[in-house]
PDB file of C-alpha atoms in Angstrom:
ATOM      1  CA  MET A   1       0.009   0.057   0.037  1.00 48.00           C
ATOM      2  CA  GLN A   2       1.314   3.349  -0.977  1.00 50.00           C
ATOM      3  CA  VAL A   3       1.954   6.151   1.700  1.00 48.00           C
ATOM      4  CA  SER A   4      -0.548   8.414  -0.002  1.00 56.00           C
ATOM      5  CA  ASP A   5      -3.182   5.862   0.064  1.00 57.00           C
ATOM      6  CA  LEU A   6      -2.438   5.186   3.876  1.00 52.00           C
ATOM      7  CA  THR A   7      -2.634   8.755   4.680  1.00 64.00           C
ATOM      8  CA  PHE A   8      -6.005   9.294   2.734  1.00 58.00           C
ATOM      9  CA  ARG A   9      -7.461   6.358   4.690  1.00 61.00           C
ATOM     10  CA  LEU A  10      -6.228   7.701   7.897  1.00 56.00           C
ATOM     11  CA  LYS A  11      -7.815  10.967   7.233  1.00 63.00           C
ATOM     12  CA  LEU A  12     -11.026   9.290   6.311  1.00 57.00           C
ATOM     13  CA  TYR A  13     -11.115   7.287   9.581  1.00 57.00           C
ATOM     14  CA  THR A  14     -10.140  10.292  11.718  1.00 59.00           C
ATOM     15  CA  LEU A  15     -12.690  12.474  10.073  1.00 57.00           C
ATOM     16  CA  GLY A  16     -15.244   9.752  10.281  1.00 60.00           C
ATOM     17  CA  PHE A  17     -14.592   9.318  14.063  1.00 58.00           C
ATOM     18  CA  LEU A  18     -14.366  13.047  14.970  1.00 59.00           C
ATOM     19  CA  SER A  19     -17.051  14.476  12.821  1.00 66.00           C
ATOM     20  CA  PRO A  20     -19.882  12.912  15.101  1.00 68.00           C
ATOM     21  CA  ILE A  21     -18.076  14.216  18.219  1.00 69.00           C
ATOM     22  CA  PHE A  22     -17.864  17.668  16.717  1.00 66.00           C
ATOM     23  CA  ILE A  23     -21.692  17.616  15.656  1.00 72.00           C
ATOM     24  CA  ILE A  24     -22.713  16.428  19.123  1.00 71.00           C
ATOM     25  CA  PHE A  25     -20.402  19.042  21.074  1.00 73.00           C
ATOM     26  CA  GLY A  26     -21.861  21.825  18.716  1.00 74.00           C
ATOM     27  CA  LEU A  27     -25.171  20.591  19.482  1.00 74.00           C
ATOM     28  CA  VAL A  28     -24.865  20.528  23.237  1.00 78.00           C
ATOM     29  CA  PHE A  29     -23.221  23.944  23.481  1.00 81.00           C
ATOM     30  CA  SER A  30     -25.748  25.679  21.099  1.00 86.00           C
ATOM     31  CA  ALA A  31     -28.648  24.213  23.063  1.00 89.00           C
ATOM     32  CA  PRO A  32     -29.341  27.162  25.108  1.00 91.00           C
ATOM     33  CA  TYR A  33     -30.005  29.279  22.119  1.00 92.00           C
ATOM     34  CA  PHE A  34     -32.536  26.982  20.374  1.00 92.00           C
ATOM     35  CA  LEU A  35     -34.284  25.614  23.455  1.00 94.00           C
ATOM     36  CA  ALA A  36     -35.315  28.807  24.543  1.00 94.00           C
ATOM     37  CA  SER A  37     -37.940  31.122  22.463  1.00 92.00           C
ATOM     38  CA  ASN A  38     -37.260  35.025  21.573  1.00 89.00           C
ATOM     39  CA  GLU A  39     -40.882  35.235  20.348  1.00 90.00           C
ATOM     40  CA  THR A  40     -42.940  38.117  22.192  1.00 91.00           C
ATOM     41  CA  TYR A  41     -46.147  36.994  23.793  1.00 92.00           C
ATOM     42  CA  SER A  42     -49.558  38.699  23.017  1.00 93.00           C
ATOM     43  CA  VAL A  43     -52.703  39.418  25.098  1.00 94.00           C
ATOM     44  CA  SER A  44     -54.534  36.144  25.571  1.00 96.00           C
ATOM     45  CA  GLU A  45     -57.867  35.167  27.010  1.00 96.00           C
ATOM     46  CA  TYR A  46     -56.253  32.097  28.813  1.00 96.00           C
ATOM     47  CA  ALA A  47     -52.854  31.273  30.302  1.00 96.00           C
ATOM     48  CA  VAL A  48     -51.779  27.678  30.903  1.00 95.00           C
ATOM     49  CA  LEU A  49     -49.722  26.563  33.846  1.00 92.00           C
ATOM     50  CA  GLU A  50     -48.806  22.920  34.732  1.00 81.00           C
ATOM     51  CA  SER A  51     -49.041  22.143  38.340  1.00 70.00           C
ATOM     52  CA  THR A  52     -46.258  19.669  38.422  1.00 61.00           C
ATOM     53  CA  ASN A  53     -44.732  17.388  41.112  1.00 59.00           C
ATOM     54  CA  PRO A  54     -43.048  19.362  42.964  1.00 65.00           C
ATOM     55  CA  LEU A  55     -45.257  22.304  42.865  1.00 76.00           C
ATOM     56  CA  PRO A  56     -44.404  25.484  40.649  1.00 83.00           C
ATOM     57  CA  SER A  57     -42.036  27.801  42.749  1.00 83.00           C
ATOM     58  CA  LYS A  58     -43.272  30.853  44.474  1.00 86.00           C
ATOM     59  CA  LYS A  59     -40.975  32.872  42.006  1.00 85.00           C
ATOM     60  CA  THR A  60     -42.843  31.267  39.279  1.00 87.00           C
ATOM     61  CA  LEU A  61     -46.397  31.974  40.884  1.00 91.00           C
ATOM     62  CA  ARG A  62     -45.515  35.552  41.410  1.00 91.00           C
ATOM     63  CA  GLY A  63     -44.406  35.973  37.831  1.00 90.00           C
ATOM     64  CA  VAL A  64     -47.872  34.577  36.687  1.00 93.00           C
ATOM     65  CA  TYR A  65     -49.668  37.179  39.002  1.00 93.00           C
ATOM     66  CA  ALA A  66     -47.398  40.062  37.647  1.00 93.00           C
ATOM     67  CA  LEU A  67     -48.607  39.047  34.028  1.00 94.00           C
ATOM     68  CA  TYR A  68     -52.226  38.891  35.187  1.00 95.00           C
ATOM     69  CA  GLN A  69     -51.706  42.432  36.564  1.00 94.00           C
ATOM     70  CA  LYS A  70     -50.260  43.591  33.116  1.00 94.00           C
ATOM     71  CA  LYS A  71     -53.544  42.251  31.668  1.00 94.00           C
ATOM     72  CA  ALA A  72     -51.641  39.625  29.530  1.00 95.00           C
ATOM     73  CA  PHE A  73     -54.446  37.152  30.135  1.00 96.00           C
ATOM     74  CA  GLN A  74     -57.925  36.996  31.582  1.00 95.00           C
ATOM     75  CA  LYS A  75     -58.024  33.678  33.286  1.00 95.00           C
ATOM     76  CA  LEU A  76     -55.440  30.910  34.369  1.00 96.00           C
ATOM     77  CA  ILE A  77     -55.838  27.077  33.456  1.00 94.00           C
ATOM     78  CA  LEU A  78     -54.089  25.191  36.222  1.00 91.00           C
ATOM     79  CA  VAL A  79     -53.338  21.833  34.628  1.00 89.00           C
ATOM     80  CA  ILE A  80     -52.913  18.931  37.073  1.00 84.00           C
ATOM     81  CA  ARG A  81     -51.792  15.420  36.272  1.00 78.00           C
ATOM     82  CA  GLU A  82     -53.787  12.782  37.847  1.00 72.00           C
ATOM     83  CA  ASP A  83     -50.835  10.304  37.832  1.00 63.00           C
ATOM     84  CA  LYS A  84     -51.571   7.544  40.332  1.00 58.00           C
ATOM     85  CA  THR A  85     -48.321   5.737  39.502  1.00 51.00           C
ATOM     86  CA  ASP A  86     -45.970   8.472  40.721  1.00 50.00           C
ATOM     87  CA  ASN A  87     -44.756   8.603  44.529  1.00 50.00           C
ATOM     88  CA  LEU A  88     -46.447  11.946  44.864  1.00 52.00           C
ATOM     89  CA  ILE A  89     -45.519  14.005  48.026  1.00 54.00           C
ATOM     90  CA  LEU A  90     -48.719  15.783  47.830  1.00 60.00           C
ATOM     91  CA  PRO A  91     -52.036  14.289  46.529  1.00 68.00           C
ATOM     92  CA  VAL A  92     -53.667  15.910  43.642  1.00 72.00           C
ATOM     93  CA  LYS A  93     -56.410  17.700  45.480  1.00 78.00           C
ATOM     94  CA  GLU A  94     -53.704  19.270  47.878  1.00 81.00           C
ATOM     95  CA  ARG A  95     -51.502  20.446  45.154  1.00 80.00           C
ATOM     96  CA  GLU A  96     -54.261  22.187  43.413  1.00 84.00           C
ATOM     97  CA  GLU A  97     -55.384  23.724  46.764  1.00 88.00           C
ATOM     98  CA  LYS A  98     -51.831  24.909  47.495  1.00 88.00           C
ATOM     99  CA  VAL A  99     -51.321  26.640  44.154  1.00 89.00           C
ATOM    100  CA  LYS A 100     -54.662  28.322  44.315  1.00 91.00           C
ATOM    101  CA  SER A 101     -54.162  29.499  47.903  1.00 92.00           C
ATOM    102  CA  PHE A 102     -50.885  31.017  47.151  1.00 93.00           C
ATOM    103  CA  LEU A 103     -52.233  32.858  43.985  1.00 93.00           C
ATOM    104  CA  VAL A 104     -55.026  34.246  45.913  1.00 93.00           C
ATOM    105  CA  SER A 105     -52.972  35.466  48.656  1.00 93.00           C
ATOM    106  CA  GLN A 106     -50.931  37.527  46.010  1.00 90.00           C
ATOM    107  CA  GLY A 107     -54.256  39.145  45.100  1.00 91.00           C
ATOM    108  CA  PHE A 108     -55.343  36.784  42.012  1.00 93.00           C
ATOM    109  CA  PRO A 109     -59.074  36.749  41.834  1.00 93.00           C
ATOM    110  CA  GLU A 110     -60.077  33.112  42.820  1.00 92.00           C
ATOM    111  CA  GLU A 111     -62.798  32.847  40.052  1.00 93.00           C
ATOM    112  CA  ALA A 112     -60.028  33.622  37.460  1.00 94.00           C
ATOM    113  CA  VAL A 113     -58.219  30.395  38.328  1.00 93.00           C
ATOM    114  CA  LEU A 114     -59.718  27.296  36.436  1.00 92.00           C
ATOM    115  CA  SER A 115     -58.453  23.603  36.875  1.00 89.00           C
ATOM    116  CA  LEU A 116     -57.888  20.986  34.213  1.00 88.00           C
ATOM    117  CA  LYS A 117     -57.243  17.471  35.529  1.00 84.00           C
ATOM    118  CA  ILE A 118     -55.781  15.091  32.927  1.00 83.00           C
ATOM    119  CA  PRO A 119     -55.037  11.529  33.290  1.00 79.00           C
ATOM    120  CA  PRO A 120     -51.592   9.867  33.376  1.00 71.00           C
ATOM    121  CA  VAL A 121     -49.566  10.862  30.334  1.00 63.00           C
ATOM    122  CA  LYS A 122     -49.400   8.329  27.425  1.00 57.00           C
ATOM    123  CA  SER A 123     -47.587  10.262  24.785  1.00 53.00           C
ATOM    124  CA  SER A 124     -45.510  13.587  24.950  1.00 60.00           C
ATOM    125  CA  GLU A 125     -46.563  15.619  28.206  1.00 80.00           C
ATOM    126  CA  SER A 126     -46.966  18.849  26.265  1.00 86.00           C
ATOM    127  CA  GLU A 127     -48.707  17.274  23.454  1.00 89.00           C
ATOM    128  CA  ASP A 128     -51.255  15.449  25.708  1.00 88.00           C
ATOM    129  CA  ILE A 129     -51.863  18.404  27.688  1.00 89.00           C
ATOM    130  CA  ALA A 130     -52.399  20.573  24.347  1.00 92.00           C
ATOM    131  CA  LYS A 131     -54.929  18.017  23.155  1.00 91.00           C
ATOM    132  CA  HIS A 132     -56.893  18.199  26.312  1.00 90.00           C
ATOM    133  CA  LEU A 133     -56.771  22.032  26.147  1.00 92.00           C
ATOM    134  CA  LEU A 134     -58.148  21.827  22.443  1.00 91.00           C
ATOM    135  CA  LYS A 135     -61.334  20.460  23.806  1.00 88.00           C
ATOM    136  CA  LEU A 136     -61.685  23.613  26.096  1.00 89.00           C
ATOM    137  CA  VAL A 137     -60.845  26.122  23.906  1.00 91.00           C
ATOM    138  CA  ILE A 138     -62.842  25.315  20.734  1.00 91.00           C
ATOM    139  CA  PRO A 139     -66.315  25.635  22.395  1.00 91.00           C
ATOM    140  CA  GLU A 140     -65.177  29.000  23.909  1.00 89.00           C
ATOM    141  CA  ASN A 141     -64.101  30.264  20.397  1.00 90.00           C
ATOM    142  CA  THR A 142     -60.687  31.237  22.163  1.00 94.00           C
ATOM    143  CA  LYS A 143     -58.533  33.893  20.208  1.00 95.00           C
ATOM    144  CA  ALA A 144     -55.197  33.191  21.936  1.00 96.00           C
ATOM    145  CA  VAL A 145     -53.657  31.008  24.470  1.00 97.00           C
ATOM    146  CA  LEU A 146     -50.505  32.021  26.561  1.00 97.00           C
ATOM    147  CA  VAL A 147     -48.544  29.022  27.726  1.00 96.00           C
ATOM    148  CA  LEU A 148     -46.164  29.475  30.770  1.00 94.00           C
ATOM    149  CA  THR A 149     -42.929  27.663  30.722  1.00 91.00           C
ATOM    150  CA  LYS A 150     -39.485  27.318  31.897  1.00 91.00           C
ATOM    151  CA  GLN A 151     -36.881  29.164  29.756  1.00 93.00           C
ATOM    152  CA  TYR A 152     -35.301  26.231  28.151  1.00 94.00           C
ATOM    153  CA  GLU A 153     -38.439  24.243  27.429  1.00 93.00           C
ATOM    154  CA  ALA A 154     -40.181  27.116  25.710  1.00 95.00           C
ATOM    155  CA  SER A 155     -39.225  26.399  22.181  1.00 95.00           C
ATOM    156  CA  ARG A 156     -40.380  22.560  22.462  1.00 94.00           C
ATOM    157  CA  VAL A 157     -43.577  23.444  24.161  1.00 94.00           C
ATOM    158  CA  LEU A 158     -44.415  26.145  21.890  1.00 95.00           C
ATOM    159  CA  LYS A 159     -43.963  24.215  18.659  1.00 95.00           C
ATOM    160  CA  THR A 160     -45.651  21.099  20.286  1.00 95.00           C
ATOM    161  CA  TYR A 161     -48.910  23.339  21.101  1.00 95.00           C
ATOM    162  CA  ARG A 162     -48.800  25.012  17.554  1.00 95.00           C
ATOM    163  CA  LYS A 163     -48.750  21.675  15.928  1.00 94.00           C
ATOM    164  CA  VAL A 164     -51.885  20.459  17.852  1.00 94.00           C
ATOM    165  CA  PHE A 165     -53.741  23.723  17.471  1.00 95.00           C
ATOM    166  CA  GLN A 166     -52.661  24.172  13.736  1.00 93.00           C
ATOM    167  CA  SER A 167     -56.322  23.031  12.612  1.00 91.00           C
ATOM    168  CA  ILE A 168     -58.000  25.745  14.545  1.00 93.00           C
ATOM    169  CA  PRO A 169     -57.727  29.590  14.193  1.00 94.00           C
ATOM    170  CA  THR A 170     -56.453  29.936  18.145  1.00 95.00           C
ATOM    171  CA  LYS A 171     -53.064  31.534  18.499  1.00 96.00           C
ATOM    172  CA  VAL A 172     -50.465  30.149  20.704  1.00 96.00           C
ATOM    173  CA  TYR A 173     -47.898  32.186  22.452  1.00 97.00           C
ATOM    174  CA  VAL A 174     -45.258  31.407  25.174  1.00 95.00           C
ATOM    175  CA  PHE A 175     -43.908  33.193  28.195  1.00 94.00           C
ATOM    176  CA  SER A 176     -41.020  31.619  29.770  1.00 91.00           C
ATOM    177  CA  THR A 177     -39.463  32.156  33.434  1.00 88.00           C
ATOM    178  CA  PRO A 178     -35.774  33.028  33.061  1.00 89.00           C
ATOM    179  CA  SER A 179     -33.441  30.242  34.288  1.00 90.00           C
ATOM    180  CA  GLU A 180     -30.515  30.896  36.694  1.00 90.00           C
ATOM    181  CA  ASN A 181     -28.388  28.838  34.157  1.00 92.00           C
ATOM    182  CA  THR A 182     -27.397  31.201  31.349  1.00 92.00           C
ATOM    183  CA  PRO A 183     -25.866  30.217  27.899  1.00 90.00           C
ATOM    184  CA  SER A 184     -22.530  31.292  29.192  1.00 89.00           C
ATOM    185  CA  ASN A 185     -22.496  29.488  32.667  1.00 91.00           C
ATOM    186  CA  TRP A 186     -24.820  26.424  32.420  1.00 92.00           C
ATOM    187  CA  PHE A 187     -21.873  23.874  31.962  1.00 89.00           C
ATOM    188  CA  LEU A 188     -20.048  25.174  35.234  1.00 91.00           C
ATOM    189  CA  SER A 189     -22.602  23.775  37.590  1.00 91.00           C
ATOM    190  CA  GLU A 190     -24.213  20.294  38.117  1.00 92.00           C
ATOM    191  CA  SER A 191     -27.827  21.780  38.012  1.00 91.00           C
ATOM    192  CA  GLY A 192     -27.062  23.580  34.732  1.00 92.00           C
ATOM    193  CA  VAL A 193     -25.707  20.467  33.095  1.00 91.00           C
ATOM    194  CA  SER A 194     -28.771  18.521  34.210  1.00 91.00           C
ATOM    195  CA  GLU A 195     -31.396  20.972  33.163  1.00 92.00           C
ATOM    196  CA  MET A 196     -29.695  21.482  29.770  1.00 92.00           C
ATOM    197  CA  SER A 197     -29.190  17.689  29.205  1.00 90.00           C
ATOM    198  CA  LEU A 198     -32.771  16.939  30.166  1.00 91.00           C
ATOM    199  CA  GLU A 199     -34.261  19.527  27.937  1.00 92.00           C
ATOM    200  CA  LEU A 200     -32.070  18.773  25.040  1.00 91.00           C
ATOM    201  CA  SER A 201     -33.258  14.925  25.325  1.00 90.00           C
ATOM    202  CA  LYS A 202     -36.730  15.922  25.454  1.00 91.00           C
ATOM    203  CA  TYR A 203     -36.388  18.246  22.440  1.00 93.00           C
ATOM    204  CA  ILE A 204     -34.583  15.595  20.337  1.00 90.00           C
ATOM    205  CA  ASN A 205     -37.081  12.808  21.492  1.00 89.00           C
ATOM    206  CA  SER A 206     -39.912  15.070  20.315  1.00 90.00           C
ATOM    207  CA  TYR A 207     -38.450  15.690  17.242  1.00 89.00           C
ATOM    208  CA  ILE A 208     -37.519  12.206  16.128  1.00 89.00           C
ATOM    209  CA  ARG A 209     -41.111  11.104  17.116  1.00 88.00           C
ATOM    210  CA  GLY A 210     -42.552  13.792  14.781  1.00 87.00           C
ATOM    211  CA  ILE A 211     -44.309  15.788  17.744  1.00 86.00           C
ATOM    212  CA  LEU A 212     -42.496  19.117  16.779  1.00 83.00           C
TER     213      LEU A 212
END
């Protein structure tokens, strides 16, 4: 074998081995920029907030009330999963009451907080919630829905909702709570790496399954 042929094969093998690594690193470090959403929200009839386990933070709930004060939405739909298989710290009813109680204590009108309980998730979590909301917004002739999310799940959630709602005229917007992990420091802490890895895996999984 000639030296030139050997060199060419070595280059080929090296590129074949290194290219996927470069692609993966590029995808990971660019994740904060495409996982977040830069779209501006618009005034909506409903805002949607998932009451997860654990509960939404007080910071998140204060942000919800601040948006309500700005008249960004008229009513809040509190989505609660009735997942019997989880080792829940708080039962469904108690989670619902705690979130409502805190919002009311901040000044949120009790009649402006609605609850939507959904069964255990069978598909994508956001897709499943969007499908249940679809049944609610169609009879109301809702013009716009504002989905409240975390910063790095905003793009995935927004695309998922818009795909589910594409057959109706209801517009979907997203408002995200800023994360403590920024594009320049997330890889310096365990919580940042965990948050980014989790959201990136959810985004890729949703993309592969055709949900986005």
